[in-house]
Short mmCIF file of C-alpha atoms in Angstrom, two decimals:
data_model
loop_
_atom_site.label_atom_id
_atom_site.label_comp_id
_atom_site.label_asym_id
_atom_site.label_seq_id
_atom_site.Cartn_x
_atom_site.Cartn_y
_atom_site.Cartn_z
CA MET Z 1 82.37 121.03 -77.43
CA THR Z 2 82.58 123.36 -80.45
CA THR Z 3 82.92 120.19 -83.22
CA TYR Z 4 83.07 120.33 -87.30
CA ARG Z 5 82.41 118.39 -90.30
CA ILE Z 6 83.79 118.88 -93.54
CA GLY Z 7 81.63 117.48 -96.98
CA ILE Z 8 83.03 117.16 -100.45
CA ASP Z 9 81.16 116.79 -103.56
CA VAL Z 10 82.77 115.91 -106.67
CA GLY Z 11 80.68 117.15 -109.82
CA GLY Z 12 81.03 117.06 -113.35
CA THR Z 13 82.42 120.76 -113.61
CA ASN Z 14 83.34 121.39 -109.99
CA THR Z 15 84.22 119.57 -106.76
CA ASP Z 16 82.57 121.53 -104.12
CA ALA Z 17 83.82 121.74 -100.18
CA VAL Z 18 81.87 122.68 -97.08
CA ILE Z 19 82.68 123.30 -93.58
CA LEU Z 20 79.72 122.88 -91.21
CA ASN Z 21 79.84 123.23 -87.18
CA GLU Z 22 77.71 121.01 -84.74
CA ASN Z 23 74.42 123.13 -85.79
CA TYR Z 24 74.85 122.54 -89.38
CA LYS Z 25 76.01 125.85 -89.66
CA VAL Z 26 78.21 126.98 -93.03
CA ILE Z 27 81.62 128.24 -91.58
CA ALA Z 28 83.21 127.79 -94.93
CA GLU Z 29 82.81 127.05 -98.46
CA THR Z 30 84.72 126.51 -101.85
CA LYS Z 31 84.77 125.83 -105.54
CA SER Z 32 87.71 123.77 -107.24
CA PRO Z 33 87.51 122.72 -110.89
CA THR Z 34 86.98 119.01 -111.06
CA MET Z 35 90.65 117.88 -112.40
CA GLU Z 36 90.94 114.81 -115.07
CA ASP Z 37 92.50 113.11 -111.62
CA VAL Z 38 89.13 113.34 -109.63
CA SER Z 39 91.55 112.86 -106.96
CA GLU Z 40 93.87 116.20 -107.30
CA GLY Z 41 90.32 118.15 -107.38
CA ILE Z 42 89.38 116.58 -104.51
CA TYR Z 43 92.69 117.54 -102.62
CA MET Z 44 92.47 121.02 -103.70
CA ALA Z 45 88.69 121.80 -102.38
CA MET Z 46 89.84 120.45 -98.84
CA ARG Z 47 93.05 122.54 -99.06
CA ASP Z 48 91.33 125.64 -99.78
CA VAL Z 49 88.30 125.18 -97.57
CA ILE Z 50 90.41 124.57 -94.63
CA ASN Z 51 92.21 127.27 -95.15
CA LYS Z 52 89.20 129.50 -95.17
CA ALA Z 53 87.72 127.96 -92.43
CA ASN Z 54 90.61 128.80 -89.66
CA ILE Z 55 89.52 126.45 -87.31
CA PRO Z 56 91.18 123.73 -84.74
CA LEU Z 57 91.90 120.99 -86.98
CA ASP Z 58 91.56 118.76 -84.57
CA LYS Z 59 88.14 119.56 -84.00
CA ILE Z 60 87.14 118.58 -87.56
CA LYS Z 61 85.49 114.94 -86.14
CA PHE Z 62 83.81 113.93 -89.31
CA ALA Z 63 84.48 113.90 -92.98
CA MET Z 64 81.96 112.85 -95.42
CA LEU Z 65 82.67 112.43 -99.27
CA GLY Z 66 80.32 112.34 -102.69
CA THR Z 67 82.25 111.39 -105.64
CA THR Z 68 82.56 110.07 -108.95
CA HIS Z 69 85.32 107.59 -108.97
CA VAL Z 70 83.22 104.33 -109.16
CA THR Z 71 80.93 105.97 -111.95
CA ASN Z 72 83.55 107.20 -114.04
CA ALA Z 73 85.41 103.62 -113.69
CA ILE Z 74 82.75 101.82 -115.00
CA VAL Z 75 82.26 104.18 -117.86
CA GLU Z 76 85.75 104.51 -118.96
CA ARG Z 77 86.49 100.70 -118.13
CA LYS Z 78 89.53 101.52 -115.87
CA LYS Z 79 90.99 100.03 -113.02
CA LEU Z 80 88.24 97.53 -112.68
CA ASN Z 81 88.91 94.63 -110.67
CA ARG Z 82 89.50 90.91 -112.14
CA ILE Z 83 86.71 89.16 -111.14
CA ALA Z 84 85.04 85.75 -111.14
CA VAL Z 85 81.11 85.55 -111.83
CA ILE Z 86 79.60 82.49 -110.34
CA ARG Z 87 75.75 82.12 -111.08
CA ILE Z 88 73.82 79.35 -108.85
CA GLY Z 89 70.72 78.01 -111.06
CA ALA Z 90 71.88 75.23 -112.97
CA PRO Z 91 70.06 72.95 -114.59
CA ALA Z 92 67.35 76.16 -114.82
CA THR Z 93 69.20 79.02 -116.47
CA LEU Z 94 71.30 77.36 -118.69
CA ALA Z 95 69.53 78.99 -121.72
CA VAL Z 96 70.82 82.72 -121.02
CA LYS Z 97 74.27 83.03 -119.98
CA PRO Z 98 76.09 86.11 -117.67
CA PHE Z 99 77.14 89.06 -119.48
CA VAL Z 100 73.89 88.84 -122.26
CA GLY Z 101 73.60 92.49 -123.15
CA THR Z 102 76.94 93.65 -121.65
CA PRO Z 103 79.20 95.63 -123.94
CA LEU Z 104 81.65 93.86 -125.45
CA ASP Z 105 84.23 95.50 -124.49
CA LEU Z 106 83.24 95.63 -120.95
CA LYS Z 107 82.42 91.63 -120.95
CA GLY Z 108 86.42 91.37 -122.45
CA ILE Z 109 87.84 93.14 -119.28
CA LEU Z 110 85.52 90.86 -116.49
CA GLY Z 111 84.28 87.87 -118.43
CA ASN Z 112 87.59 85.58 -118.06
CA PHE Z 113 86.06 83.31 -115.07
CA VAL Z 114 82.20 82.47 -115.36
CA TYR Z 115 80.73 79.80 -113.83
CA LEU Z 116 77.10 78.21 -114.02
CA VAL Z 117 76.64 75.99 -110.71
CA ARG Z 118 74.09 73.50 -109.58
CA GLY Z 119 70.98 75.15 -107.19
CA GLY Z 120 69.01 77.74 -106.65
CA HIS Z 121 65.37 78.24 -105.16
CA GLU Z 122 62.15 78.71 -106.79
CA PHE Z 123 59.79 81.32 -106.60
CA ASP Z 124 58.26 80.09 -103.40
CA GLY Z 125 61.79 79.40 -101.77
CA ARG Z 126 61.47 75.60 -102.79
CA GLU Z 127 65.16 74.26 -103.92
CA ILE Z 128 65.35 73.80 -107.70
CA THR Z 129 68.35 71.51 -106.94
CA LYS Z 130 70.89 70.98 -104.08
CA LEU Z 131 73.66 73.17 -103.87
CA ASP Z 132 76.52 71.67 -105.65
CA GLU Z 133 79.33 72.31 -102.92
CA ASP Z 134 81.60 70.55 -104.66
CA HIS Z 135 82.14 72.08 -107.69
CA LEU Z 136 82.16 75.39 -105.67
CA TYR Z 137 85.41 74.09 -104.02
CA ARG Z 138 86.63 73.23 -107.69
CA ILE Z 139 86.08 76.84 -108.55
CA ALA Z 140 87.36 78.32 -105.35
CA ASN Z 141 90.78 76.45 -105.99
CA GLU Z 142 90.96 77.05 -109.75
CA ILE Z 143 90.74 80.65 -108.74
CA LYS Z 144 92.70 81.27 -106.30
CA GLY Z 145 95.46 83.90 -107.31
CA HIS Z 146 93.68 84.76 -110.28
CA ILE Z 147 91.10 87.40 -109.30
CA ASP Z 148 90.83 90.30 -107.02
CA SER Z 149 86.78 89.83 -106.53
CA ILE Z 150 83.93 87.45 -106.38
CA ALA Z 151 79.77 88.11 -107.69
CA ILE Z 152 78.13 85.49 -106.55
CA THR Z 153 74.33 85.26 -107.83
CA SER Z 154 71.14 82.85 -107.09
CA VAL Z 155 68.20 82.33 -108.37
CA PHE Z 156 65.36 84.14 -106.07
CA SER Z 157 67.86 84.98 -103.79
CA PRO Z 158 65.85 87.68 -102.27
CA VAL Z 159 63.17 85.22 -101.53
CA SER Z 160 66.34 82.63 -100.14
CA ASN Z 161 69.27 83.51 -99.89
CA ALA Z 162 70.77 80.59 -98.68
CA HIS Z 163 73.13 78.88 -101.07
CA GLU Z 164 74.45 82.80 -101.85
CA LEU Z 165 75.05 82.60 -98.10
CA ARG Z 166 77.02 79.07 -98.07
CA ALA Z 167 78.75 79.74 -101.35
CA ARG Z 168 80.14 82.87 -99.70
CA GLU Z 169 81.60 80.42 -96.88
CA ILE Z 170 83.20 78.19 -99.34
CA MET Z 171 85.11 80.83 -101.00
CA ASN Z 172 85.98 82.50 -97.66
CA GLU Z 173 87.10 79.23 -96.50
CA VAL Z 174 89.25 78.58 -99.76
CA LEU Z 175 90.63 81.78 -100.34
CA GLY Z 176 90.48 83.54 -97.37
CA GLU Z 177 88.57 86.88 -96.23
CA ASN Z 178 90.21 89.16 -97.83
CA ILE Z 179 88.88 88.59 -101.06
CA PRO Z 180 85.70 90.49 -101.27
CA VAL Z 181 82.54 88.62 -102.38
CA SER Z 182 79.54 90.51 -103.45
CA LEU Z 183 76.17 88.81 -103.26
CA SER Z 184 73.30 89.60 -105.46
CA SER Z 185 70.45 89.44 -102.51
CA GLU Z 186 72.56 92.36 -100.56
CA ILE Z 187 72.36 94.50 -103.89
CA GLY Z 188 69.49 94.07 -106.36
CA SER Z 189 65.93 93.14 -106.45
CA VAL Z 190 63.75 90.21 -108.16
CA GLY Z 191 64.82 89.85 -111.60
CA LEU Z 192 68.18 87.67 -112.39
CA LEU Z 193 70.16 88.93 -115.15
CA GLU Z 194 69.63 92.73 -114.01
CA ARG Z 195 70.64 91.58 -110.42
CA GLU Z 196 73.52 89.76 -111.87
CA ASN Z 197 74.36 92.69 -113.55
CA ALA Z 198 74.53 95.06 -110.21
CA THR Z 199 76.03 92.45 -108.45
CA ILE Z 200 79.07 92.10 -111.09
CA LEU Z 201 79.51 95.82 -111.45
CA ASN Z 202 79.77 96.09 -107.56
CA ALA Z 203 82.63 93.24 -107.59
CA SER Z 204 84.45 95.14 -110.40
CA VAL Z 205 84.61 98.40 -108.32
CA VAL Z 206 86.06 97.31 -105.25
CA LYS Z 207 89.67 97.96 -105.39
CA ILE Z 208 88.89 101.52 -106.97
CA ALA Z 209 86.46 102.35 -103.89
CA ARG Z 210 89.34 101.02 -101.72
CA THR Z 211 92.03 103.35 -103.63
CA THR Z 212 89.56 106.24 -103.32
CA ILE Z 213 88.71 105.86 -99.88
CA ASN Z 214 92.88 105.72 -98.77
CA GLY Z 215 93.43 108.38 -100.70
CA PHE Z 216 90.79 110.62 -98.90
CA VAL Z 217 91.96 109.50 -95.83
CA ASN Z 218 95.69 110.04 -96.58
CA ALA Z 219 94.76 113.60 -97.85
CA LEU Z 220 92.76 114.19 -94.66
CA GLU Z 221 96.33 113.06 -92.40
CA LYS Z 222 98.03 115.22 -94.65
CA GLU Z 223 96.10 118.38 -93.98
CA GLY Z 224 96.68 117.53 -90.37
CA ILE Z 225 93.09 116.21 -89.88
CA LYS Z 226 93.79 112.73 -88.10
CA ASN Z 227 90.76 112.06 -85.76
CA ALA Z 228 87.54 112.35 -88.23
CA ARG Z 229 85.53 109.28 -89.38
CA VAL Z 230 85.12 109.02 -92.76
CA TYR Z 231 81.96 108.69 -94.27
CA LEU Z 232 81.01 108.03 -98.36
CA GLY Z 233 77.61 109.64 -100.01
CA GLN Z 234 75.29 106.79 -101.29
CA ASN Z 235 72.74 107.54 -104.13
CA ASP Z 236 69.50 107.57 -101.70
CA GLY Z 237 70.79 110.83 -100.25
CA THR Z 238 72.48 109.21 -96.81
CA LEU Z 239 76.00 108.16 -95.77
CA MET Z 240 77.44 105.00 -95.50
CA SER Z 241 80.90 104.07 -93.08
CA VAL Z 242 84.00 103.00 -95.04
CA GLU Z 243 83.40 99.32 -94.04
CA TYR Z 244 80.05 99.61 -95.59
CA ALA Z 245 80.87 101.51 -99.20
CA LEU Z 246 83.96 98.55 -99.58
CA LYS Z 247 81.16 96.21 -99.30
CA TYR Z 248 78.63 97.72 -101.52
CA PRO Z 249 80.81 100.56 -103.65
CA ILE Z 250 78.25 100.27 -106.33
CA LEU Z 251 75.55 102.33 -104.02
CA THR Z 252 78.00 105.78 -104.29
CA ILE Z 253 76.70 106.20 -108.09
CA ALA Z 254 74.24 109.06 -108.37
CA CYS Z 255 75.13 110.39 -105.00
CA GLY Z 256 75.87 113.72 -106.29
CA PRO Z 257 72.54 114.76 -107.24
CA THR Z 258 71.18 113.25 -104.58
CA ASN Z 259 73.48 114.98 -102.19
CA SER Z 260 72.17 118.57 -104.05
CA LEU Z 261 68.61 117.00 -103.31
CA ARG Z 262 69.39 116.66 -99.47
CA GLY Z 263 71.12 119.63 -99.53
CA ALA Z 264 68.16 121.75 -100.98
CA SER Z 265 65.73 120.63 -98.61
CA TYR Z 266 67.99 121.45 -95.57
CA LEU Z 267 68.65 124.72 -96.95
CA THR Z 268 64.83 125.43 -97.41
CA GLY Z 269 63.02 123.54 -95.12
CA GLU Z 270 60.76 122.14 -98.33
CA ALA Z 271 60.39 118.38 -97.12
CA ASN Z 272 58.12 118.07 -101.10
CA SER Z 273 59.42 119.32 -104.00
CA ILE Z 274 61.05 119.76 -107.18
CA VAL Z 275 64.99 120.28 -107.16
CA VAL Z 276 66.53 121.82 -110.29
CA ASP Z 277 70.51 121.43 -109.80
CA VAL Z 278 71.99 123.35 -112.16
CA GLY Z 279 75.74 122.57 -112.87
CA GLY Z 280 78.35 123.44 -115.30
CA THR Z 281 77.66 120.48 -117.73
CA THR Z 282 73.94 119.34 -116.87
CA THR Z 283 70.98 120.42 -114.96
CA ASP Z 284 69.95 117.37 -113.07
CA VAL Z 285 66.20 117.27 -112.16
CA GLY Z 286 65.05 115.35 -109.04
CA VAL Z 287 62.13 114.81 -106.65
CA LEU Z 288 61.90 115.53 -103.04
CA VAL Z 289 59.54 113.02 -101.00
CA SER Z 290 59.84 113.39 -97.38
CA SER Z 291 63.20 115.22 -97.88
CA PHE Z 292 64.78 112.21 -99.42
CA PRO Z 293 65.33 111.65 -103.17
CA ARG Z 294 62.45 109.77 -104.79
CA GLU Z 295 64.10 106.51 -106.30
CA SER Z 296 63.17 105.48 -109.93
CA SER Z 297 61.30 102.37 -110.44
CA LEU Z 298 62.61 101.29 -113.55
CA ALA Z 299 65.71 99.44 -114.69
CA VAL Z 300 68.53 101.68 -115.11
CA GLU Z 301 71.73 101.25 -117.67
CA ILE Z 302 75.45 101.78 -116.15
CA GLY Z 303 78.42 102.13 -118.86
CA GLY Z 304 75.89 100.26 -120.97
CA VAL Z 305 74.93 97.53 -118.35
CA ARG Z 306 70.93 97.14 -117.66
CA THR Z 307 70.87 96.88 -113.46
CA ASN Z 308 67.66 96.94 -111.04
CA PHE Z 309 69.26 98.22 -107.87
CA ARG Z 310 68.33 101.25 -106.70
CA MET Z 311 68.47 104.65 -107.89
CA PRO Z 312 67.44 107.75 -107.60
CA ASP Z 313 64.71 109.23 -110.05
CA LEU Z 314 66.31 111.56 -112.15
CA VAL Z 315 65.83 113.55 -115.34
CA SER Z 316 69.47 115.20 -116.94
CA VAL Z 317 69.40 118.16 -119.43
CA GLY Z 318 72.69 118.66 -121.49
CA LEU Z 319 72.38 122.21 -120.26
CA GLY Z 320 74.92 123.81 -117.45
CA GLY Z 321 77.10 127.18 -116.89
CA GLY Z 322 79.39 125.66 -119.72
CA THR Z 323 77.08 124.61 -121.79
CA ILE Z 324 78.23 125.51 -125.67
CA ILE Z 325 76.06 127.74 -127.46
CA ARG Z 326 76.58 127.38 -131.80
CA ILE Z 327 74.75 129.78 -133.61
CA ASN Z 328 74.36 129.25 -137.39
CA GLU Z 329 73.71 130.99 -140.48
CA GLU Z 330 70.17 133.14 -140.47
CA ASN Z 331 70.71 133.40 -136.68
CA SER Z 332 69.22 129.74 -135.64
CA PHE Z 333 71.40 127.92 -133.01
CA LYS Z 334 72.12 125.01 -131.14
CA ILE Z 335 72.31 124.39 -127.47
CA GLY Z 336 75.13 122.00 -126.42
CA PRO Z 337 75.04 119.20 -125.44
CA ASP Z 338 78.61 119.82 -124.76
CA SER Z 339 80.13 121.69 -122.52
CA VAL Z 340 83.60 123.33 -121.61
CA GLY Z 341 83.09 121.92 -118.10
CA TYR Z 342 85.90 123.03 -115.77
CA GLU Z 343 87.60 124.90 -118.46
CA LEU Z 344 84.81 127.85 -118.12
CA PRO Z 345 87.03 130.38 -116.59
CA GLN Z 346 89.30 129.86 -119.36
CA LYS Z 347 87.14 129.48 -122.60
CA SER Z 348 83.93 131.32 -121.90
CA LEU Z 349 83.61 135.07 -123.57
CA VAL Z 350 83.23 136.88 -120.52
CA PHE Z 351 86.37 135.41 -118.88
CA GLY Z 352 88.58 136.30 -122.54
CA GLY Z 353 87.93 133.11 -123.88
CA ASP Z 354 86.34 132.52 -127.16
CA THR Z 355 83.58 130.05 -126.75
CA LEU Z 356 79.97 131.18 -126.86
CA THR Z 357 78.68 129.67 -123.64
CA ALA Z 358 75.05 129.47 -121.25
CA THR Z 359 76.84 132.07 -118.97
CA ASP Z 360 77.98 134.11 -121.72
CA VAL Z 361 73.99 134.51 -122.69
CA VAL Z 362 72.76 135.44 -119.45
CA VAL Z 363 75.61 137.84 -118.91
CA ALA Z 364 74.82 139.31 -122.15
CA LEU Z 365 71.25 139.86 -121.19
CA GLY Z 366 72.28 141.60 -117.76
CA LYS Z 367 70.63 138.38 -115.84
CA ALA Z 368 74.22 137.92 -114.10
CA ASN Z 369 76.89 139.70 -113.33
CA LEU Z 370 80.00 137.58 -114.18
CA GLY Z 371 83.53 137.96 -115.69
CA ASP Z 372 83.69 141.04 -118.22
CA PRO Z 373 80.42 142.16 -119.46
CA SER Z 374 81.97 143.78 -121.95
CA LYS Z 375 83.16 141.13 -123.42
CA VAL Z 376 79.76 140.24 -124.62
CA GLN Z 377 77.90 143.36 -125.38
CA PHE Z 378 78.40 142.62 -129.26
CA LEU Z 379 76.01 140.02 -129.39
CA ASP Z 380 72.77 140.30 -130.96
CA LYS Z 381 70.42 140.55 -127.95
CA GLU Z 382 67.20 139.58 -130.11
CA VAL Z 383 69.35 136.09 -130.91
CA MET Z 384 70.61 135.92 -127.45
CA SER Z 385 67.02 136.27 -125.82
CA ARG Z 386 65.82 133.08 -128.29
CA ILE Z 387 68.59 131.22 -126.93
CA TYR Z 388 67.59 132.34 -123.36
CA ALA Z 389 63.78 131.31 -124.06
CA LYS Z 390 65.06 128.08 -125.26
CA MET Z 391 66.90 127.41 -121.78
CA VAL Z 392 64.22 127.89 -119.62
CA GLU Z 393 61.77 125.79 -122.29
CA MET Z 394 64.54 123.14 -121.26
CA VAL Z 395 64.29 123.50 -117.53
CA GLU Z 396 60.85 123.81 -117.72
CA MET Z 397 60.24 120.60 -119.73
CA ALA Z 398 62.19 118.70 -117.62
CA ILE Z 399 60.29 119.95 -114.43
CA ASP Z 400 57.01 118.94 -116.12
CA GLN Z 401 58.68 115.54 -116.73
CA MET Z 402 59.36 114.76 -112.91
CA LYS Z 403 55.46 115.96 -111.68
CA THR Z 404 53.06 113.82 -111.19
CA SER Z 405 49.89 116.05 -111.74
CA ALA Z 406 49.01 119.17 -113.58
CA GLU Z 407 49.17 121.44 -110.26
CA PRO Z 408 52.24 123.96 -109.93
CA VAL Z 409 54.83 122.42 -107.35
CA PRO Z 410 57.63 124.76 -105.23
CA VAL Z 411 61.01 124.40 -107.29
CA ILE Z 412 64.28 124.90 -105.42
CA LEU Z 413 67.34 126.10 -107.49
CA VAL Z 414 70.59 124.92 -106.64
CA GLY Z 415 73.93 124.63 -108.12
CA GLY Z 416 76.81 127.00 -109.63
CA GLY Z 417 74.81 127.24 -112.66
CA SER Z 418 71.47 127.96 -111.46
CA ILE Z 419 72.25 131.76 -112.45
CA LEU Z 420 70.99 130.51 -116.35
CA VAL Z 421 67.03 129.98 -114.50
CA PRO Z 422 64.87 132.62 -113.32
CA ASP Z 423 62.86 132.81 -110.32
CA LYS Z 424 59.66 132.18 -112.22
CA LEU Z 425 59.14 129.16 -113.94
CA GLU Z 426 55.85 127.87 -115.73
CA GLY Z 427 54.53 124.94 -113.89
CA ALA Z 428 56.17 125.80 -110.35
CA SER Z 429 54.17 127.30 -107.46
CA LYS Z 430 57.41 129.21 -106.05
CA VAL Z 431 60.60 128.97 -107.02
CA VAL Z 432 63.36 129.69 -104.58
CA LYS Z 433 67.42 130.12 -104.30
CA PRO Z 434 68.67 129.14 -100.81
CA ASN Z 435 71.73 131.05 -99.34
CA ASN Z 436 74.81 128.52 -99.98
CA PHE Z 437 72.85 126.93 -103.02
CA GLY Z 438 76.11 126.90 -105.37
CA VAL Z 439 77.25 124.27 -102.75
CA ALA Z 440 74.08 122.80 -101.98
CA ASN Z 441 75.42 119.40 -102.55
CA ALA Z 442 78.65 119.64 -100.37
CA ILE Z 443 76.10 120.48 -97.79
CA GLY Z 444 74.30 117.89 -98.44
CA SER Z 445 76.76 115.52 -98.27
CA ALA Z 446 78.00 116.93 -94.81
CA ILE Z 447 74.37 116.66 -93.14
CA ALA Z 448 73.53 113.63 -94.42
CA GLN Z 449 72.19 110.51 -92.14
CA VAL Z 450 73.29 107.21 -92.27
CA SER Z 451 70.30 104.74 -93.97
CA GLY Z 452 69.55 100.69 -93.89
CA GLN Z 453 67.54 99.62 -97.04
CA ILE Z 454 66.01 96.07 -97.37
CA ASP Z 455 64.06 95.03 -100.55
CA LYS Z 456 62.44 91.33 -100.17
CA ILE Z 457 60.15 88.96 -101.03
CA PHE Z 458 57.97 87.48 -98.39
CA SER Z 459 55.01 85.24 -98.03
CA LEU Z 460 52.17 86.67 -96.00
CA ASP Z 461 50.91 83.50 -95.02
CA ARG Z 462 53.36 82.71 -92.54
CA LEU Z 463 53.38 85.65 -90.43
CA GLY Z 464 50.22 87.86 -91.83
CA ARG Z 465 50.53 91.25 -93.30
CA GLN Z 466 51.20 93.32 -90.14
CA LYS Z 467 53.99 91.20 -88.49
CA THR Z 468 55.07 90.81 -91.97
CA ILE Z 469 55.68 94.31 -92.44
CA GLU Z 470 57.22 94.99 -88.92
CA TYR Z 471 59.82 92.20 -89.03
CA ALA Z 472 61.04 94.16 -92.49
CA LYS Z 473 60.86 97.46 -90.37
CA LYS Z 474 63.27 95.77 -87.90
CA LEU Z 475 65.61 94.38 -90.79
CA ALA Z 476 66.02 98.03 -92.05
CA LEU Z 477 66.35 99.64 -88.83
CA GLN Z 478 69.33 96.95 -88.12
CA GLU Z 479 70.77 97.58 -91.78
CA ALA Z 480 70.79 101.11 -90.81
CA ILE Z 481 72.70 100.84 -87.41
CA ASN Z 482 75.11 98.52 -88.81
CA ALA Z 483 75.80 101.21 -91.56
CA GLY Z 484 76.76 103.42 -88.25
CA ALA Z 485 73.58 105.22 -87.39
CA GLU Z 486 72.59 105.84 -83.79
CA GLU Z 487 70.40 103.35 -82.61
CA ASP Z 488 67.85 106.21 -80.46
CA THR Z 489 67.43 108.44 -83.73
CA CYS Z 490 66.82 105.60 -86.46
CA SER Z 491 63.31 105.53 -87.78
CA ILE Z 492 61.46 104.19 -90.81
CA VAL Z 493 61.77 107.25 -93.63
CA ASP Z 494 59.98 104.88 -96.65
CA LEU Z 495 57.81 101.57 -96.81
CA GLU Z 496 56.30 99.99 -99.96
CA ASP Z 497 54.31 96.58 -100.09
CA ILE Z 498 53.67 95.54 -103.59
CA PRO Z 499 51.46 92.26 -103.51
CA LEU Z 500 52.93 89.90 -106.19
CA SER Z 501 49.73 88.20 -107.61
CA TYR Z 502 51.61 85.57 -109.86
CA LEU Z 503 53.95 83.90 -106.79
CA PRO Z 504 51.96 81.61 -104.53
CA GLY Z 505 51.80 82.08 -100.64
CA ASN Z 506 50.26 85.42 -100.55
CA ALA Z 507 53.63 86.96 -102.17
CA THR Z 508 54.27 90.65 -101.35
CA ARG Z 509 57.43 92.53 -102.35
CA ILE Z 510 58.46 94.93 -99.32
CA THR Z 511 60.73 97.94 -99.67
CA VAL Z 512 61.61 99.60 -96.17
CA LYS Z 513 64.62 102.48 -95.56
CA ALA Z 514 65.31 103.44 -92.18
CA ALA Z 515 67.72 106.42 -91.22
CA GLY Z 516 69.00 108.06 -88.60
CA ASN Z 517 71.76 110.26 -87.52
CA LEU Z 518 75.57 109.56 -87.28
CA ARG Z 519 76.57 107.68 -84.46
CA ILE Z 520 79.14 109.98 -82.47
CA ASN Z 521 80.48 107.41 -79.80
CA MET Z 522 81.57 104.10 -82.27
CA THR Z 523 83.77 101.30 -80.85
CA GLU Z 524 86.71 101.20 -82.97
#
């Protein structure tokens, strides 16, 4: 039976959409401007690609969305949940309160209900002190009716999450199951403040995630797609079910660039290479390792908040198709970093506008054929050549920054703005621009697998190294299955164990990721 899947990815400039058949062949593709109201751009792209595909709508069985809604909510400080922040760690952690280092405007929105509770664990799993359950009951009754979600963080919960689990039970008992509870042991890794921050952000965006998902489902139904299972892209290049996304909406942050990496790998068959994704506003450079994005080993800031949950290792450069070029006196110039973004078709010179953009530069030099080339013939070719050389240098420097050795590596060009980049680059063994390169991000969303990951500290003294790693693998495989992966296709795609010499008990941090194909037959 022929079935189809629709993949949509929201970028800063364009919202891309594709429809694939069961063999992952592209049936239709489209680009639509990303509107100020992101949902409107999604609806336009969906409507356009459906019209182009001309297929029976009841045969569309899967719908995948890579969205910037959650990122925008945090950055713009809009539509965030009213939350309660509970840290279990008194008296050991009283010196540094929650929200330390958080921008004041965000703290003012989120920091009205903050509690420190006695409890928590030592680095070896021993209790610091008994969990103060009476305090938790008092907190639950105090916040009842005043908050939308709860963030719970306990000291060294990646080692023992017993107190976090008990705290959630108490919250659910008093407040009911409809108040979402985010646990730090399920979101971040070792590092109390960064893990707490990630948990707070996760709790703050549950409402926007629910609104986004409901809007996407309603848009599908409005277009006549009533039986499709909906998935959201997450920032390791895989998918998660609606239920999983509502529990961990923070994992959708940076899913756009990772979709592009996964799409680039699929379109070229390259498993280990550097991907250069050129959009309308920025160029994102990432690394494929075994067909998945390499993860960052550093703490990252989101909306000014330092966190330590998993994020792709990316370098972003202020260069895209809509990047504004300013030529000063004596023909000196400045490239960006601002962009005309989704207004490129109105503002760029070649389209009849009055703003010189990076797209105009490549058209003026005859390196691309867009719009009306006669509108840029007056530009000084020598100046344009110098600007273009600087643009290429910016990309080459970003590639060099992501390499782990001086050896040339394969480079894949994707994104609608990749017309800015030549087919030969310094440091690249080859430069590949595949078919459908302009919608690689939407393709990456549509073909993505479902994954699960665990990142915990284990004592090897208890089971030994090999048995502990096998146990960690089982946990990751189960996480993938819980997220919607087909059990028979699940496999381990990444494993890392790091001895922690400063902890007793032969402690080792083990990170395991498992992935598998979408489960076709799922119980509703």
